[in-house]
Short mmCIF file of C-alpha atoms and ligand atoms in Angstrom, two decimals:
data_model
loop_
_atom_site.label_atom_id
_atom_site.label_comp_id
_atom_site.label_asym_id
_atom_site.label_seq_id
_atom_site.Cartn_x
_atom_site.Cartn_y
_atom_site.Cartn_z
CA MET A 454 -26.51 78.48 -50.46
CA THR A 455 -24.30 75.65 -51.27
CA ILE A 456 -22.19 76.82 -54.35
CA ARG A 457 -19.74 79.94 -53.51
CA ALA A 458 -17.27 82.22 -55.69
CA PRO A 459 -14.18 80.50 -55.50
CA LYS A 460 -11.70 81.60 -52.97
CA GLY A 461 -9.65 85.36 -53.79
CA THR A 462 -12.60 86.47 -55.93
CA ASP A 463 -15.79 88.40 -55.38
CA ASP A 464 -19.12 89.86 -56.96
CA ILE A 465 -19.77 93.27 -57.46
CA LEU A 466 -22.46 94.07 -56.56
CA ALA A 467 -24.63 97.82 -56.02
CA PRO A 468 -24.10 99.97 -53.67
CA VAL A 469 -20.53 99.75 -54.24
CA ALA A 470 -20.87 98.35 -58.05
CA ARG A 471 -21.77 102.85 -58.86
CA THR A 472 -18.12 103.58 -57.24
CA TRP A 473 -17.02 100.76 -60.12
CA ARG A 474 -19.35 102.20 -62.96
CA ARG A 475 -18.10 105.74 -61.75
CA MET A 476 -14.16 104.69 -61.76
CA LEU A 477 -14.44 103.18 -64.93
CA ARG A 478 -16.76 106.32 -66.62
CA THR A 479 -13.94 108.62 -65.67
CA TRP A 480 -10.97 105.81 -67.38
CA ASP A 481 -13.20 105.86 -70.39
CA GLN A 482 -13.53 109.96 -70.48
CA ILE A 483 -10.00 110.76 -69.60
CA THR A 484 -8.58 107.90 -71.60
CA GLU A 485 -10.45 109.79 -74.91
CA ARG A 486 -9.20 113.23 -73.87
CA PHE A 487 -5.34 111.86 -74.00
CA GLY A 488 -5.59 110.23 -77.26
CA TYR A 489 -5.85 106.39 -76.17
CA ASP A 490 -8.22 104.28 -77.94
CA LEU A 491 -9.79 101.69 -76.85
CA ILE A 492 -8.42 98.15 -76.26
CA PHE A 493 -9.84 94.43 -75.82
CA THR A 494 -7.23 91.61 -76.02
CA PRO A 495 -8.04 87.90 -74.94
CA LEU A 496 -8.80 86.87 -71.19
CA PHE A 497 -6.43 83.69 -72.18
CA GLU A 498 -3.42 83.72 -74.04
CA ALA A 499 -0.46 80.74 -74.90
CA THR A 500 1.52 80.79 -71.91
CA GLU A 501 4.51 81.12 -73.53
CA LEU A 502 2.86 84.66 -73.78
CA PHE A 503 3.55 85.65 -70.00
CA ALA A 504 6.71 82.70 -69.94
CA ARG A 505 8.64 85.19 -71.90
CA GLY A 506 7.12 88.62 -71.41
CA SER A 507 6.21 88.72 -68.03
CA GLY A 508 9.33 86.84 -67.46
CA GLU A 509 10.16 83.12 -66.26
CA ASP A 510 11.84 84.66 -63.08
CA THR A 511 8.86 86.44 -61.57
CA GLU A 512 6.76 86.02 -58.75
CA ILE A 513 3.71 85.90 -61.43
CA VAL A 514 5.55 82.69 -63.60
CA GLN A 515 6.80 81.09 -61.50
CA LYS A 516 4.33 80.87 -59.43
CA GLN A 517 0.84 82.72 -59.40
CA MET A 518 -0.15 81.49 -63.23
CA TYR A 519 -3.52 80.22 -63.61
CA SER A 520 -2.74 77.36 -66.78
CA PHE A 521 -4.26 75.02 -68.10
CA SER A 522 -4.64 72.71 -71.05
CA ASP A 523 -7.62 73.08 -74.05
CA LYS A 524 -9.46 70.08 -75.19
CA GLY A 525 -6.79 70.41 -78.48
CA GLY A 526 -3.63 70.12 -76.15
CA ARG A 527 -2.63 73.79 -75.55
CA SER A 528 -1.22 74.88 -73.16
CA LEU A 529 -3.04 78.55 -72.46
CA THR A 530 -2.95 80.89 -69.19
CA LEU A 531 -5.61 83.27 -67.67
CA ARG A 532 -3.90 86.52 -68.01
CA PRO A 533 -2.34 87.60 -64.76
CA GLU A 534 -1.87 90.94 -66.25
CA ALA A 535 -2.60 92.83 -69.79
CA THR A 536 0.95 94.18 -71.04
CA PRO A 537 2.30 91.47 -73.03
CA SER A 538 -1.40 90.89 -74.62
CA VAL A 539 -0.96 94.69 -75.30
CA MET A 540 2.53 93.79 -77.28
CA ARG A 541 1.40 91.05 -78.99
CA ALA A 542 -1.82 92.40 -80.35
CA HIS A 543 0.72 95.71 -81.72
CA GLN A 544 2.76 93.22 -83.24
CA GLN A 545 -0.20 90.98 -85.08
CA ALA A 546 -1.77 94.26 -86.70
CA GLY A 547 1.53 94.93 -88.29
CA GLY A 548 3.71 96.73 -85.08
CA SER A 549 4.04 99.75 -87.16
CA GLY A 550 3.80 103.46 -85.95
CA VAL A 551 2.49 104.40 -82.49
CA ARG A 552 -0.46 103.06 -80.68
CA LYS A 553 -2.11 104.47 -77.70
CA ALA A 554 -4.66 102.10 -75.90
CA ALA A 555 -6.57 101.94 -72.82
CA SER A 556 -8.21 99.05 -71.36
CA TRP A 557 -9.75 97.58 -68.39
CA GLY A 558 -10.52 94.21 -67.29
CA PRO A 559 -10.02 90.97 -64.67
CA MET A 560 -6.41 89.74 -64.26
CA PHE A 561 -6.13 86.65 -62.86
CA ARG A 562 -3.06 85.31 -59.94
CA TYR A 563 -3.07 82.70 -57.89
CA GLU A 564 -2.08 84.76 -54.72
CA ARG A 565 -2.65 83.96 -50.89
CA PRO A 566 -6.28 86.16 -51.18
CA GLN A 567 -6.08 89.22 -48.35
CA ALA A 568 -8.40 92.94 -48.73
CA GLY A 569 -6.69 93.96 -52.05
CA ARG A 570 -4.94 91.16 -53.30
CA ARG A 571 -6.95 88.79 -54.96
CA ARG A 572 -6.76 86.27 -57.27
CA GLN A 573 -9.55 87.43 -59.89
CA PHE A 574 -8.57 91.57 -59.29
CA TYR A 575 -9.33 94.18 -62.47
CA GLN A 576 -6.82 96.71 -63.60
CA LEU A 577 -7.10 99.34 -65.88
CA ASP A 578 -4.24 99.55 -68.32
CA ALA A 579 -2.64 102.27 -70.67
CA GLU A 580 0.22 101.24 -73.19
CA TYR A 581 1.98 103.52 -75.05
CA ILE A 582 3.52 101.98 -78.04
CA GLY A 583 6.27 102.72 -80.48
CA THR A 584 8.07 105.72 -79.02
CA ASP A 585 11.25 105.81 -76.71
CA SER A 586 11.04 109.40 -76.25
CA PRO A 587 10.59 110.48 -72.42
CA LEU A 588 7.54 112.55 -72.93
CA ALA A 589 5.36 109.47 -73.84
CA ASP A 590 6.82 108.38 -69.74
CA ALA A 591 5.82 111.67 -68.15
CA GLU A 592 2.58 111.68 -70.36
CA VAL A 593 1.59 107.90 -68.92
CA ILE A 594 2.81 108.87 -65.43
CA GLU A 595 0.61 112.05 -65.75
CA LEU A 596 -2.40 110.29 -67.31
CA GLY A 597 -2.58 107.72 -64.12
CA TYR A 598 -2.09 110.52 -61.71
CA ARG A 599 -4.76 112.79 -63.02
CA TYR A 600 -7.07 109.78 -62.62
CA LEU A 601 -6.70 109.07 -59.37
CA ARG A 602 -6.87 112.59 -58.98
CA ASP A 603 -10.07 113.02 -60.51
CA VAL A 604 -11.58 109.17 -58.82
CA GLY A 605 -11.31 111.26 -55.63
CA LEU A 606 -7.93 109.63 -54.56
CA VAL A 607 -6.39 112.89 -52.85
CA ASP A 608 -3.29 110.66 -50.43
CA VAL A 609 -1.72 108.93 -53.53
CA ALA A 610 2.18 109.97 -53.74
CA VAL A 611 3.77 109.21 -57.13
CA THR A 612 7.14 107.36 -57.21
CA ILE A 613 10.02 107.27 -59.22
CA ASN A 614 12.77 105.34 -60.64
CA SER A 615 15.49 104.81 -63.55
CA ILE A 616 16.54 100.81 -63.63
CA GLY A 617 18.92 101.60 -66.50
CA ASP A 618 19.25 99.45 -70.08
CA PRO A 619 20.78 96.49 -71.56
CA VAL A 620 23.75 99.42 -71.78
CA CYS A 621 24.42 100.21 -67.99
CA ARG A 622 22.04 97.82 -66.40
CA PRO A 623 25.03 94.56 -66.10
CA ALA A 624 28.31 96.94 -64.89
CA TYR A 625 25.19 97.73 -62.42
CA GLN A 626 24.79 94.70 -61.62
CA GLU A 627 27.86 93.39 -61.04
CA VAL A 628 28.59 95.82 -58.36
CA LEU A 629 25.00 95.21 -57.24
CA LYS A 630 26.24 91.32 -56.70
CA GLU A 631 28.82 92.26 -55.19
CA TYR A 632 27.21 93.97 -52.52
CA LEU A 633 24.74 91.52 -51.84
CA LYS A 634 27.71 88.12 -51.59
CA ALA A 635 28.74 90.54 -49.39
CA ARG A 636 26.02 89.73 -47.22
CA GLU A 637 24.44 86.83 -48.33
CA ASP A 638 24.17 85.35 -44.71
CA GLU A 639 21.70 87.55 -43.92
CA LEU A 640 19.24 87.25 -46.98
CA CYS A 641 16.26 85.48 -47.36
CA ASP A 642 16.11 82.34 -49.56
CA ASP A 643 14.39 83.75 -52.43
CA SER A 644 16.98 86.43 -52.34
CA ARG A 645 20.35 84.44 -52.07
CA ARG A 646 18.69 82.48 -55.25
CA ARG A 647 18.69 85.24 -57.48
CA ILE A 648 21.80 86.86 -56.70
CA ASP A 649 22.98 85.38 -59.65
CA SER A 650 19.77 85.17 -61.81
CA ASN A 651 17.71 88.36 -60.61
CA PRO A 652 19.72 90.75 -58.61
CA LEU A 653 17.73 93.57 -59.12
CA ARG A 654 14.17 92.13 -57.42
CA VAL A 655 16.14 91.34 -54.32
CA LEU A 656 15.98 95.42 -53.97
CA ASP A 657 12.31 94.77 -53.94
CA CYS A 658 11.90 91.62 -50.84
CA LYS A 659 9.97 92.73 -48.47
CA VAL A 660 11.68 90.63 -46.31
CA CYS A 661 15.59 92.22 -47.05
CA LYS A 662 14.79 95.41 -47.96
CA PRO A 663 15.35 96.98 -44.60
CA LEU A 664 18.92 95.39 -44.82
CA LEU A 665 19.51 97.01 -47.52
CA ARG A 666 19.21 100.87 -47.40
CA ASP A 667 22.87 101.43 -48.70
CA ALA A 668 22.57 99.16 -50.75
CA PRO A 669 24.35 100.27 -54.22
CA THR A 670 21.30 102.18 -56.74
CA PRO A 671 20.48 101.81 -60.34
CA VAL A 672 20.40 105.78 -61.02
CA GLU A 673 24.14 106.09 -59.18
CA HIS A 674 25.56 103.64 -62.24
CA LEU A 675 23.07 105.31 -65.48
CA CYS A 676 24.57 105.37 -68.65
CA ASP A 677 24.26 108.62 -70.10
CA ALA A 678 21.51 108.14 -72.54
CA CYS A 679 19.42 107.07 -69.86
CA ALA A 680 20.41 109.62 -67.55
CA VAL A 681 19.10 112.56 -70.21
CA HIS A 682 15.93 110.23 -70.56
CA TYR A 683 15.61 110.03 -66.65
CA GLN A 684 16.23 113.64 -66.37
CA THR A 685 13.69 114.98 -69.41
CA VAL A 686 10.76 112.67 -67.43
CA LYS A 687 11.28 114.35 -63.69
CA ASP A 688 11.62 117.75 -66.14
CA THR A 689 8.74 117.34 -68.06
CA LEU A 690 6.61 116.10 -65.25
CA GLY A 691 7.12 119.15 -63.08
CA ALA A 692 6.30 120.96 -66.21
CA VAL A 693 2.66 119.20 -65.68
CA LEU A 694 2.73 119.73 -61.92
CA VAL A 695 2.81 115.92 -61.07
CA PRO A 696 4.44 115.97 -57.55
CA PHE A 697 6.73 112.98 -57.67
CA VAL A 698 9.01 111.43 -54.83
CA GLU A 699 12.32 109.79 -56.41
CA ASP A 700 12.93 106.27 -54.86
CA PRO A 701 16.19 104.98 -55.73
CA HIS A 702 15.43 101.74 -55.00
CA LEU A 703 12.15 100.84 -56.30
CA VAL A 704 12.45 98.29 -58.59
CA ARG A 705 9.51 96.20 -60.42
CA GLY A 706 7.40 92.97 -60.07
CA LEU A 707 7.93 91.97 -63.86
CA ASP A 708 11.09 91.74 -66.26
CA TYR A 709 10.23 94.33 -68.95
CA TYR A 710 11.26 97.04 -67.68
CA THR A 711 14.34 99.04 -68.75
CA ARG A 712 14.54 103.06 -67.91
CA THR A 713 11.18 104.41 -65.85
CA ALA A 714 9.63 102.47 -63.42
CA PHE A 715 6.97 104.43 -61.11
CA GLU A 716 4.48 103.64 -58.66
CA TYR A 717 1.01 105.12 -57.49
CA ILE A 718 1.06 104.56 -53.45
CA ALA A 719 -2.23 105.32 -51.72
CA THR A 720 -0.70 106.95 -48.60
CA ASP A 721 -3.28 105.74 -46.10
CA LEU A 722 -3.01 102.22 -47.00
CA ASP A 723 -1.35 98.93 -45.45
CA ALA A 724 1.99 98.41 -46.92
CA ALA A 725 1.35 95.45 -48.27
CA GLN A 726 -1.97 96.90 -50.68
CA ASN A 727 -1.22 100.14 -50.47
CA ALA A 728 0.74 100.26 -54.21
CA VAL A 729 -2.77 101.62 -56.26
CA GLY A 730 -0.80 101.05 -59.20
CA GLY A 731 2.20 100.83 -60.86
CA GLY A 732 4.40 100.91 -64.46
CA GLY A 733 7.77 102.04 -66.51
CA ARG A 734 8.58 101.33 -69.66
CA TYR A 735 9.65 98.43 -71.84
CA ASP A 736 12.10 98.38 -74.92
CA GLY A 737 12.68 94.73 -74.64
CA LEU A 738 9.45 93.58 -74.07
CA SER A 739 9.10 93.14 -77.91
CA GLU A 740 11.96 91.38 -78.85
CA SER A 741 11.28 88.79 -75.82
CA ILE A 742 7.68 87.31 -77.02
CA GLY A 743 9.30 87.14 -80.29
CA GLY A 744 9.19 90.23 -82.35
CA PRO A 745 11.08 93.46 -83.59
CA PRO A 746 12.63 95.78 -81.23
CA ILE A 747 9.38 98.05 -80.75
CA PRO A 748 9.78 101.05 -77.48
CA GLY A 749 7.01 101.33 -75.27
CA VAL A 750 5.77 102.73 -71.97
CA GLY A 751 2.39 101.82 -69.56
CA PHE A 752 0.95 101.50 -66.15
CA ALA A 753 -1.87 99.87 -64.60
CA LEU A 754 -4.56 100.17 -61.91
CA GLY A 755 -5.94 98.26 -59.54
CA LEU A 756 -8.73 99.06 -59.08
CA ASP A 757 -10.27 96.81 -56.56
CA ARG A 758 -7.23 98.74 -54.35
CA ILE A 759 -8.50 101.65 -55.38
CA VAL A 760 -12.13 101.75 -54.06
CA LEU A 761 -10.36 99.82 -50.65
CA ALA A 762 -8.75 103.59 -50.39
CA LEU A 763 -11.21 105.48 -51.40
CA GLY A 764 -13.07 103.66 -48.33
CA ASP A 765 -16.81 104.63 -47.90
CA ILE A 766 -17.86 107.33 -50.08
CA VAL A 767 -21.73 107.56 -50.45
CA GLU A 768 -22.12 107.98 -54.21
CA GLU A 769 -24.82 110.12 -55.95
CA GLY A 770 -27.89 108.06 -56.42
CA ALA A 771 -28.74 106.43 -59.56
CA LEU A 772 -32.13 107.55 -60.61
CA ASP A 773 -32.90 111.08 -61.69
CA VAL A 774 -36.82 109.83 -61.40
CA PHE A 775 -39.55 107.46 -60.33
CA VAL A 776 -42.57 107.34 -61.55
CA VAL A 777 -45.28 105.67 -59.53
CA VAL A 778 -48.54 104.57 -61.60
CA ALA A 779 -51.75 105.75 -59.26
CA GLU A 780 -54.94 104.04 -61.50
CA GLU A 781 -54.24 100.38 -62.91
CA GLY A 782 -56.04 101.73 -66.95
CA LEU A 783 -52.87 104.48 -66.72
CA ARG A 784 -50.21 101.82 -66.78
CA THR A 785 -49.48 101.90 -70.44
CA GLU A 786 -49.13 105.86 -70.39
CA ALA A 787 -46.82 105.82 -67.62
CA ILE A 788 -44.39 103.01 -69.29
CA GLU A 789 -44.64 105.33 -72.59
CA LEU A 790 -43.34 108.31 -70.36
CA VAL A 791 -40.40 106.30 -68.36
CA SER A 792 -39.33 105.51 -72.22
CA ASP A 793 -39.61 109.26 -72.90
CA LEU A 794 -37.83 110.70 -70.67
CA ARG A 795 -35.47 107.87 -70.75
CA ALA A 796 -34.71 108.68 -74.43
CA ARG A 797 -33.61 112.06 -73.57
CA GLY A 798 -31.09 111.34 -71.05
CA PHE A 799 -32.56 110.72 -67.81
CA ARG A 800 -31.87 108.69 -65.18
CA VAL A 801 -35.72 106.87 -64.71
CA ASP A 802 -37.37 103.67 -63.53
CA TYR A 803 -40.94 101.58 -62.04
CA ASP A 804 -42.04 99.30 -60.51
CA PRO A 805 -43.86 96.48 -63.01
CA ASP A 806 -45.45 94.59 -60.03
CA ARG A 807 -48.54 95.98 -59.18
CA ARG A 808 -47.89 97.63 -55.84
CA SER A 809 -50.26 100.22 -53.67
CA VAL A 810 -49.11 103.50 -54.05
CA LYS A 811 -47.87 103.69 -50.74
CA ALA A 812 -45.02 100.61 -51.58
CA GLN A 813 -44.13 102.02 -54.89
CA PHE A 814 -43.16 105.92 -52.49
CA LYS A 815 -41.47 103.21 -51.04
CA ILE A 816 -39.37 102.04 -53.46
CA ALA A 817 -38.55 105.58 -54.90
CA SER A 818 -37.52 105.71 -51.60
CA ARG A 819 -35.31 102.99 -51.19
CA ARG A 820 -33.85 103.29 -54.57
CA GLU A 821 -33.15 107.32 -53.54
CA ALA A 822 -35.10 108.97 -56.71
CA PRO A 823 -35.00 112.60 -55.96
CA ASN A 824 -38.11 112.80 -57.24
CA VAL A 825 -41.52 110.70 -57.95
CA LEU A 826 -43.90 111.33 -60.75
CA VAL A 827 -47.66 110.14 -60.06
CA ILE A 828 -49.50 108.93 -63.35
CA GLY A 829 -52.68 109.38 -62.03
CA GLU A 830 -56.20 111.56 -61.48
CA GLU A 831 -54.52 114.78 -63.46
CA TRP A 832 -53.17 112.92 -66.64
CA ARG A 833 -56.89 113.81 -68.15
CA ASP A 834 -56.07 117.13 -67.40
CA GLY A 835 -52.50 116.64 -69.36
CA ALA A 836 -50.84 116.73 -66.03
CA VAL A 837 -48.40 114.69 -63.20
CA THR A 838 -47.99 115.29 -59.91
CA ALA A 839 -44.50 115.93 -59.16
CA ARG A 840 -43.00 115.28 -55.57
CA ASP A 841 -39.46 116.88 -54.96
CA MET A 842 -38.54 113.97 -52.14
CA THR A 843 -35.93 115.54 -50.36
CA THR A 844 -37.71 118.82 -50.05
CA GLY A 845 -41.47 117.26 -49.43
CA ASP A 846 -42.88 119.90 -52.79
CA GLN A 847 -45.16 118.35 -54.44
CA ARG A 848 -47.50 119.99 -57.33
CA ALA A 849 -49.12 119.40 -60.65
CA VAL A 850 -46.34 119.77 -63.64
CA PRO A 851 -47.69 119.48 -67.71
CA VAL A 852 -46.55 116.66 -69.03
CA GLU A 853 -44.83 118.06 -71.64
CA GLU A 854 -42.84 120.14 -68.67
CA VAL A 855 -41.59 117.54 -66.78
CA SER A 856 -38.37 117.41 -68.21
CA VAL A 857 -37.64 121.03 -67.94
CA TRP A 858 -39.06 120.39 -63.81
CA LEU A 859 -36.59 117.67 -63.96
CA ARG A 860 -33.76 120.13 -64.81
P1 HAM B 1846 1.37 95.38 -61.43
O1 HAM B 1846 2.35 95.80 -60.69
O2 HAM B 1846 1.59 93.89 -61.55
O3 HAM B 1846 2.08 95.81 -62.84
O4 HAM B 1846 0.13 95.68 -60.89
C1 HAM B 1846 -0.04 97.19 -61.25
C2 HAM B 1846 -1.35 97.15 -60.53
O5 HAM B 1846 -2.99 96.22 -60.40
C3 HAM B 1846 -0.89 97.07 -58.83
O6 HAM B 1846 -0.22 98.09 -58.57
C4 HAM B 1846 -2.22 96.55 -57.97
O7 HAM B 1846 -2.68 98.14 -57.76
C5 HAM B 1846 -2.83 95.82 -59.01
N1 HAM B 1846 -2.95 94.07 -58.41
C6 HAM B 1846 -1.57 93.15 -58.90
N2 HAM B 1846 -1.88 92.37 -58.36
C7 HAM B 1846 -3.09 92.35 -57.72
C8 HAM B 1846 -4.22 91.86 -56.83
N3 HAM B 1846 -3.74 90.36 -56.33
N4 HAM B 1846 -4.89 92.13 -56.22
C9 HAM B 1846 -5.90 93.10 -56.23
N5 HAM B 1846 -4.60 93.88 -57.22
C10 HAM B 1846 -3.66 93.96 -57.91
C11 HAM B 1846 1.26 95.50 -64.36
O8 HAM B 1846 0.49 94.47 -63.75
C12 HAM B 1846 1.79 95.76 -65.47
N6 HAM B 1846 1.08 95.25 -66.05
C13 HAM B 1846 1.59 97.80 -65.31
C14 HAM B 1846 1.98 98.46 -66.99
C15 HAM B 1846 1.74 98.59 -67.88
N7 HAM B 1846 3.54 98.31 -66.88
C16 HAM B 1846 3.66 98.46 -67.99
N8 HAM B 1846 2.38 98.46 -68.77
#
């Protein structure tokens, strides 16, 4: 093999791909139950969308974008996240009313690759656009939490915070700047540079965080409207029984957030990649990408990280039944039976190559088929031999009763 997948990318193959399929199916079901439509947007967008949307001063825009010029000389970027695209799509579709949109797909960030930190990774994304109600914040937080529980991630903590809005944040930022300036010598270079441009992000710096435990927090400086909003989010989470922990130092790595910010933490993963998801409210995003004011709130979960956090789980087998052809002359009949059972909703497969019965049984075991149907001499009496692969029980079953036997 000479050509390998690029650094920081993965092939998702069976058996792990079975977990992925289950995760996508569960996502599809739960978002539908919560009233979200499906949305797909382009994998690449005008570079400006992310520069202005995600924010010029973010790590993503400064260091991690896959940007290129196409043959027409346009500057395009492989999407590092979905939220600016979803807001752009909403604006482009007229921008009115409420839109609840869920999607999944690959995102691209030029990261230093490690487990759970990939250059192409996959997000499940949900956005609730067109309302500034705190009930929407609580709903999206609940959606992510329920999803993680449904796919089997039990050790997950929801952390939440409010980082204020353009009314109260400027005054808070001044207080924070003053505090940070007094400790400037102890901060890392990036943080020192951000004291003036983006002091909130300093609270999120992995290096400086331990030094800033007594820093003033946004919640201590919320205006009345933000405080009421935050309280309603918390009360509503309580009402729908979503446990959460307040983290007054939680700020997120994207510039568009206002008010609510939250994360889902897998408590048994390494601290560097234990955030299996995160999100928040972004009432200023629409304007920052050139549109009218449109509020929104949402989150994204990292599929790669959820799979890591789930550990080695054994998925249910991918087949209900394997069909073995014992007589060459009955191949067409066997294929008809396969087709009929598939149409009835069973997961069915067979071996297209002309192998011995023994070899076909081997394939059935390797594929973990719980049942095998042998098409052989009983066929002329209208029956097949059905074997329960777990118990080894075997008996003749009339063809028209096969689906009953399988159930
Ligand atoms: P984010 O925190 O940048 O937020 O990413 C969300 C999740 O994607 C992270 O918690 C993590 O699980 C996963 N993730 C991020 N980068 C990587 C990577 N390099 N490798 C593997 N997994 C990764 C957003 O992207 C926002 N758009 C979320 C949002 C939606 N906010 C409002 N709406």
